[in-house]
Amino acid sequence: MNHSTFICGRFELTLKRPLVMGIVNVTPDSFSDGAVHFSAEAATRHAHELIAQGADILDIGGESTRPGADPVSEDEELRRIIPVIQNLRDCGKPISIDTFKPTVMRAVLEAGADLINDIYALRMPGALEVVAAHPNCGVCLMHMQGEPKTMQLAPVYDNIANDVSQFLQERKAAAVAAGIAPSRICLDPGYGFGKTVQQNYQLLHEQDRLSGLHSPLLVGLSRKSMIAAITGRSPQERVAGSIAGALAAVNRGAAIIRVHDVEQTVDALKVWAAIEQGEIHGA
Ligand code: 9MG
């Protein structure tokens, strides 16, 4: 069987099973992990724990993207994340950096990052050029309506699956036109980014329609408010709901799942895979 691959800096990832991207926030105000990793040393320790739990990719962020979050300067963002990249460069896993600022992108790629995870889908002036100039780095182009400070005020769509699909198609075309090979691109519907709870669930229900875009799909649902809307749980109590979402997303074509709770998600995906294959390996 042929499996698609995703070029991600020093790594060529084979997408024969869903991959798990572990979240490493280096921010004082992260809504769901309570700022416990807000130092380079603590973030590095946490990243090593996520690798031991089975993370395939690490996603490091120095600026919160939660609704209403305050912006962070480029200097401060770099001060938070560059030491973490230096500590993790040789950890054996691809290092993704969650940033939308072209100057930060350039610096982290020079410091050894493999993947740029951009919630603005390279719409900031200069971003396309920075990523195109690094021949092998991967990029995640995410859908977002509006911007983090105000995106949840009154998001409106004609048809959410059509609108998100069209946006992602356009951003992929812009990236390819700038010189970024399709094999370096993954796409993300951007759950929680400029979408009501109802719109998030409608989009997840119809997510398999995005397979027509012919790029790996990265999906993040972990501990988000759309999980709380159903379960009524606090961020740290949303693991079960997040895993239900992750499995539904994988069933609808997701290739990479971005999560806080790596160990539990890896277990769930192993059981899911055994069911899908109708057999177990190594027993
Ligand atoms: C940074 N960040 C927060 N949520 C995210 C999501 O759903 N996808 C991606 N790519 N990044 C996210």
Short mmCIF file of C-alpha atoms and ligand atoms in Angstrom, two decimals:
data_model
loop_
_atom_site.label_atom_id
_atom_site.label_comp_id
_atom_site.label_asym_id
_atom_site.label_seq_id
_atom_site.Cartn_x
_atom_site.Cartn_y
_atom_site.Cartn_z
CA MET A 1 0.00 0.00 0.00
CA ASN A 2 1.30 3.50 -0.83
CA HIS A 3 1.30 6.03 1.97
CA SER A 4 1.63 9.75 1.49
CA THR A 5 4.54 11.56 3.04
CA PHE A 6 5.01 15.01 4.53
CA ILE A 7 8.36 16.78 4.19
CA CYS A 8 9.14 18.43 7.46
CA GLY A 9 12.65 19.92 7.60
CA ARG A 10 15.16 17.17 8.43
CA PHE A 11 12.35 14.57 8.43
CA GLU A 12 10.20 12.86 5.82
CA LEU A 13 7.14 11.71 7.74
CA THR A 14 5.25 8.67 6.45
CA LEU A 15 1.54 9.06 7.08
CA LYS A 16 0.69 5.37 7.37
CA ARG A 17 -0.90 5.98 10.79
CA PRO A 18 -2.21 9.17 12.43
CA LEU A 19 0.67 11.15 13.95
CA VAL A 20 0.50 12.89 17.32
CA MET A 21 1.80 16.44 17.70
CA GLY A 22 2.46 17.31 21.37
CA ILE A 23 1.83 20.87 22.51
CA VAL A 24 4.62 22.70 24.36
CA ASN A 25 3.44 26.17 25.36
CA VAL A 26 6.10 28.57 26.58
CA THR A 27 3.61 31.23 27.65
CA PRO A 28 2.56 32.60 31.04
CA ASP A 29 -1.16 32.51 30.23
CA SER A 30 -1.92 29.28 28.41
CA PHE A 31 -5.62 28.61 29.00
CA SER A 32 -5.29 24.88 29.31
CA ASP A 33 -2.01 24.00 30.94
CA GLY A 34 -1.90 26.77 33.49
CA ALA A 35 1.53 28.21 32.68
CA VAL A 36 3.34 25.29 34.26
CA HIS A 37 5.97 25.19 31.49
CA PHE A 38 6.92 28.85 31.43
CA SER A 39 10.70 28.57 31.36
CA ALA A 40 13.00 27.07 28.77
CA GLU A 41 14.05 24.36 31.23
CA ALA A 42 10.49 23.43 32.20
CA ALA A 43 9.35 23.47 28.55
CA THR A 44 12.29 21.26 27.57
CA ARG A 45 11.50 18.80 30.36
CA HIS A 46 7.86 18.71 29.31
CA ALA A 47 8.84 18.11 25.67
CA HIS A 48 10.99 15.14 26.68
CA GLU A 49 8.03 13.73 28.65
CA LEU A 50 5.81 14.07 25.58
CA ILE A 51 8.40 12.25 23.45
CA ALA A 52 8.54 9.43 26.03
CA GLN A 53 4.73 9.25 25.83
CA GLY A 54 4.88 8.77 22.05
CA ALA A 55 4.71 12.24 20.47
CA ASP A 56 5.75 12.20 16.81
CA ILE A 57 6.17 16.00 16.50
CA LEU A 58 6.60 18.78 19.07
CA ASP A 59 4.75 22.08 18.59
CA ILE A 60 6.40 24.90 20.53
CA GLY A 61 4.60 28.21 20.98
CA GLY A 62 5.76 31.46 22.61
CA GLU A 63 2.54 33.45 22.14
CA SER A 64 -0.92 32.38 23.23
CA THR A 65 -3.47 32.10 20.42
CA ARG A 66 -6.49 31.66 22.68
CA PRO A 67 -9.42 34.04 22.04
CA GLY A 68 -8.75 37.47 23.56
CA ALA A 69 -5.05 36.81 24.24
CA ASP A 70 -2.70 39.79 24.36
CA PRO A 71 -0.03 40.06 21.65
CA VAL A 72 3.64 39.39 22.39
CA SER A 73 6.57 41.27 20.78
CA GLU A 74 8.89 39.47 18.36
CA ASP A 75 11.79 39.89 20.77
CA GLU A 76 9.87 38.36 23.66
CA GLU A 77 8.56 35.50 21.51
CA LEU A 78 12.11 34.69 20.39
CA ARG A 79 13.46 35.03 23.94
CA ARG A 80 10.97 32.35 25.00
CA ILE A 81 11.37 29.83 22.19
CA ILE A 82 14.94 29.97 20.83
CA PRO A 83 16.48 28.35 23.95
CA VAL A 84 13.86 25.60 23.78
CA ILE A 85 14.70 24.91 20.12
CA GLN A 86 18.40 24.80 21.00
CA ASN A 87 17.70 22.32 23.82
CA LEU A 88 15.51 20.09 21.62
CA ARG A 89 17.26 20.31 18.25
CA ASP A 90 18.76 16.84 18.66
CA CYS A 91 15.77 15.17 20.30
CA GLY A 92 15.07 13.04 17.21
CA LYS A 93 11.61 14.48 16.55
CA PRO A 94 10.52 17.26 14.18
CA ILE A 95 10.27 20.65 15.89
CA SER A 96 7.29 22.73 14.89
CA ILE A 97 7.02 26.39 15.87
CA ASP A 98 3.63 27.97 16.31
CA THR A 99 4.14 31.51 15.00
CA PHE A 100 2.71 33.87 12.38
CA LYS A 101 5.49 36.50 12.39
CA PRO A 102 7.92 36.35 9.45
CA THR A 103 10.92 37.59 11.47
CA VAL A 104 10.27 34.93 14.10
CA MET A 105 9.89 32.31 11.35
CA ARG A 106 13.25 33.25 9.85
CA ALA A 107 15.02 33.09 13.23
CA VAL A 108 13.51 29.77 14.30
CA LEU A 109 14.26 28.13 10.95
CA GLU A 110 17.87 29.28 11.27
CA ALA A 111 17.91 27.88 14.81
CA GLY A 112 16.85 24.44 13.51
CA ALA A 113 13.03 24.30 13.46
CA ASP A 114 11.52 21.85 10.94
CA LEU A 115 7.95 23.09 10.58
CA ILE A 116 6.14 26.43 10.78
CA ASN A 117 2.63 26.14 12.24
CA ASP A 118 0.93 29.36 11.14
CA ILE A 119 -2.59 30.18 12.33
CA TYR A 120 -2.62 32.98 9.69
CA ALA A 121 -1.71 30.55 6.87
CA LEU A 122 1.26 32.70 5.73
CA ARG A 123 -0.94 35.79 5.17
CA MET A 124 1.43 38.17 7.02
CA PRO A 125 3.53 40.20 4.53
CA GLY A 126 6.82 38.37 3.91
CA ALA A 127 5.77 35.06 5.49
CA LEU A 128 5.40 33.16 2.19
CA GLU A 129 8.88 34.28 1.13
CA VAL A 130 10.55 33.28 4.42
CA VAL A 131 9.12 29.75 4.29
CA ALA A 132 9.81 29.38 0.56
CA ALA A 133 13.46 30.33 1.16
CA HIS A 134 13.99 27.30 3.44
CA PRO A 135 13.87 24.47 0.89
CA ASN A 136 12.74 21.62 3.15
CA CYS A 137 10.83 23.14 6.02
CA GLY A 138 7.23 22.08 6.39
CA VAL A 139 4.32 24.44 6.90
CA CYS A 140 0.85 24.11 8.38
CA LEU A 141 -1.67 26.51 6.81
CA MET A 142 -4.61 26.97 9.18
CA HIS A 143 -8.02 28.49 8.57
CA MET A 144 -9.00 31.37 10.84
CA GLN A 145 -11.76 33.93 10.34
CA GLY A 146 -10.73 37.27 11.89
CA GLU A 147 -7.90 37.44 14.42
CA PRO A 148 -7.47 35.98 17.91
CA LYS A 149 -8.44 39.13 19.84
CA THR A 150 -11.92 39.40 18.25
CA MET A 151 -12.49 36.23 16.21
CA GLN A 152 -15.21 34.79 18.47
CA LEU A 153 -17.44 37.89 18.46
CA ALA A 154 -19.76 37.00 15.54
CA PRO A 155 -18.27 34.58 13.01
CA VAL A 156 -20.44 34.18 9.90
CA TYR A 157 -20.23 31.63 7.06
CA ASP A 158 -22.34 30.87 3.99
CA ASN A 159 -21.49 27.18 4.26
CA ILE A 160 -18.69 26.47 6.69
CA ALA A 161 -17.21 23.38 4.98
CA ASN A 162 -17.25 25.10 1.57
CA ASP A 163 -15.83 28.35 2.94
CA VAL A 164 -13.01 26.67 4.90
CA SER A 165 -12.20 24.41 1.96
CA GLN A 166 -12.02 27.36 -0.45
CA PHE A 167 -9.81 29.36 1.92
CA LEU A 168 -7.39 26.43 2.36
CA GLN A 169 -7.30 25.80 -1.38
CA GLU A 170 -6.43 29.46 -2.00
CA ARG A 171 -3.72 29.52 0.67
CA LYS A 172 -2.20 26.29 -0.64
CA ALA A 173 -2.18 27.75 -4.18
CA ALA A 174 -0.48 30.92 -2.89
CA ALA A 175 2.15 28.85 -1.07
CA VAL A 176 2.85 26.69 -4.14
CA ALA A 177 3.04 29.81 -6.35
CA ALA A 178 5.64 31.23 -3.92
CA GLY A 179 7.78 28.12 -4.42
CA ILE A 180 6.73 25.88 -1.52
CA ALA A 181 6.39 22.30 -2.80
CA PRO A 182 3.00 20.65 -2.08
CA SER A 183 4.81 17.84 -0.22
CA ARG A 184 5.85 20.44 2.39
CA ILE A 185 2.30 21.64 3.08
CA CYS A 186 -0.33 20.43 5.53
CA LEU A 187 -3.71 22.10 6.03
CA ASP A 188 -5.79 22.70 9.15
CA PRO A 189 -9.51 23.59 9.45
CA GLY A 190 -8.70 25.68 12.55
CA TYR A 191 -11.28 24.49 15.07
CA GLY A 192 -12.10 27.27 17.52
CA PHE A 193 -10.60 30.02 15.37
CA GLY A 194 -13.44 32.34 14.36
CA LYS A 195 -16.12 29.65 14.68
CA THR A 196 -19.06 29.20 17.02
CA VAL A 197 -19.51 25.87 18.81
CA GLN A 198 -22.24 24.97 16.33
CA GLN A 199 -19.99 25.86 13.37
CA ASN A 200 -17.09 23.83 14.83
CA TYR A 201 -19.23 20.70 15.12
CA GLN A 202 -20.77 21.16 11.70
CA LEU A 203 -17.28 21.48 10.21
CA LEU A 204 -15.98 18.43 12.08
CA HIS A 205 -19.03 16.44 10.94
CA GLU A 206 -18.22 17.31 7.31
CA GLN A 207 -14.43 17.33 7.63
CA ASP A 208 -13.91 14.48 5.14
CA ARG A 209 -14.86 16.96 2.40
CA LEU A 210 -11.41 18.53 2.92
CA SER A 211 -9.74 15.37 1.56
CA GLY A 212 -10.35 16.86 -1.90
CA LEU A 213 -7.57 19.37 -1.12
CA HIS A 214 -4.97 16.55 -1.43
CA SER A 215 -2.81 17.61 1.51
CA PRO A 216 -2.37 16.00 4.94
CA LEU A 217 -4.84 17.43 7.45
CA LEU A 218 -3.65 18.60 10.86
CA VAL A 219 -6.41 18.96 13.44
CA GLY A 220 -6.41 20.53 16.90
CA LEU A 221 -9.35 20.01 19.25
CA SER A 222 -7.46 19.36 22.46
CA ARG A 223 -9.13 20.86 25.56
CA LYS A 224 -10.87 23.50 23.43
CA SER A 225 -14.08 25.25 24.47
CA MET A 226 -16.05 23.23 21.90
CA ILE A 227 -15.28 20.20 24.13
CA ALA A 228 -16.36 22.15 27.23
CA ALA A 229 -19.60 23.15 25.52
CA ILE A 230 -20.63 19.49 25.42
CA THR A 231 -19.05 18.17 28.62
CA GLY A 232 -19.10 21.20 30.94
CA ARG A 233 -15.54 20.36 32.01
CA SER A 234 -12.60 22.57 33.03
CA PRO A 235 -9.57 22.53 30.67
CA GLN A 236 -7.66 19.82 32.58
CA GLU A 237 -10.80 17.62 32.70
CA ARG A 238 -11.36 17.63 28.93
CA VAL A 239 -9.13 14.65 28.06
CA ALA A 240 -11.92 12.15 27.32
CA GLY A 241 -13.88 14.66 25.26
CA SER A 242 -10.73 15.67 23.38
CA ILE A 243 -9.94 12.04 22.55
CA ALA A 244 -13.48 11.47 21.26
CA GLY A 245 -12.93 14.48 19.00
CA ALA A 246 -9.51 13.23 17.89
CA LEU A 247 -10.88 9.83 16.88
CA ALA A 248 -13.79 11.41 15.00
CA ALA A 249 -11.30 13.69 13.21
CA VAL A 250 -9.08 10.75 12.26
CA ASN A 251 -12.11 8.87 10.95
CA ARG A 252 -12.77 11.91 8.78
CA GLY A 253 -9.26 12.05 7.31
CA ALA A 254 -7.02 13.80 9.85
CA ALA A 255 -3.36 12.74 9.49
CA ILE A 256 -1.88 14.69 12.41
CA ILE A 257 -3.58 15.40 15.73
CA ARG A 258 -2.34 18.32 17.87
CA VAL A 259 -2.84 17.49 21.57
CA HIS A 260 -1.90 18.29 25.16
CA ASP A 261 -2.55 14.75 26.43
CA VAL A 262 -0.14 12.70 24.34
CA GLU A 263 -0.08 9.48 26.37
CA GLN A 264 -3.87 9.04 26.41
CA THR A 265 -4.24 10.02 22.75
CA VAL A 266 -1.53 7.57 21.66
CA ASP A 267 -3.31 4.74 23.53
CA ALA A 268 -6.65 5.66 21.98
CA LEU A 269 -5.16 5.78 18.48
CA LYS A 270 -3.54 2.35 18.96
CA VAL A 271 -6.91 0.82 19.78
CA TRP A 272 -8.51 2.71 16.89
CA ALA A 273 -5.82 1.38 14.50
CA ALA A 274 -6.30 -2.22 15.65
CA ILE A 275 -10.03 -1.91 15.00
CA GLU A 276 -9.45 -0.34 11.59
CA GLN A 277 -7.00 -3.09 10.59
CA GLY A 278 -8.98 -5.90 12.19
CA GLU A 279 -5.75 -7.30 13.68
CA ILE A 280 -3.09 -6.44 16.24
CA HIS A 281 0.63 -6.21 15.62
CA GLY A 282 3.32 -7.56 17.95
CA ALA A 283 1.04 -9.87 20.01
C1 9MG B 1 -1.56 27.10 17.85
N1 9MG B 1 -2.81 26.37 17.71
C2 9MG B 1 -3.84 26.35 18.59
N2 9MG B 1 -4.83 25.58 18.13
C3 9MG B 1 -4.41 25.11 16.92
C4 9MG B 1 -4.98 24.30 15.95
O1 9MG B 1 -6.21 23.81 16.09
N3 9MG B 1 -4.27 24.02 14.84
C5 9MG B 1 -3.03 24.54 14.67
N4 9MG B 1 -2.36 24.23 13.53
N5 9MG B 1 -2.43 25.34 15.57
C6 9MG B 1 -3.13 25.62 16.66
#
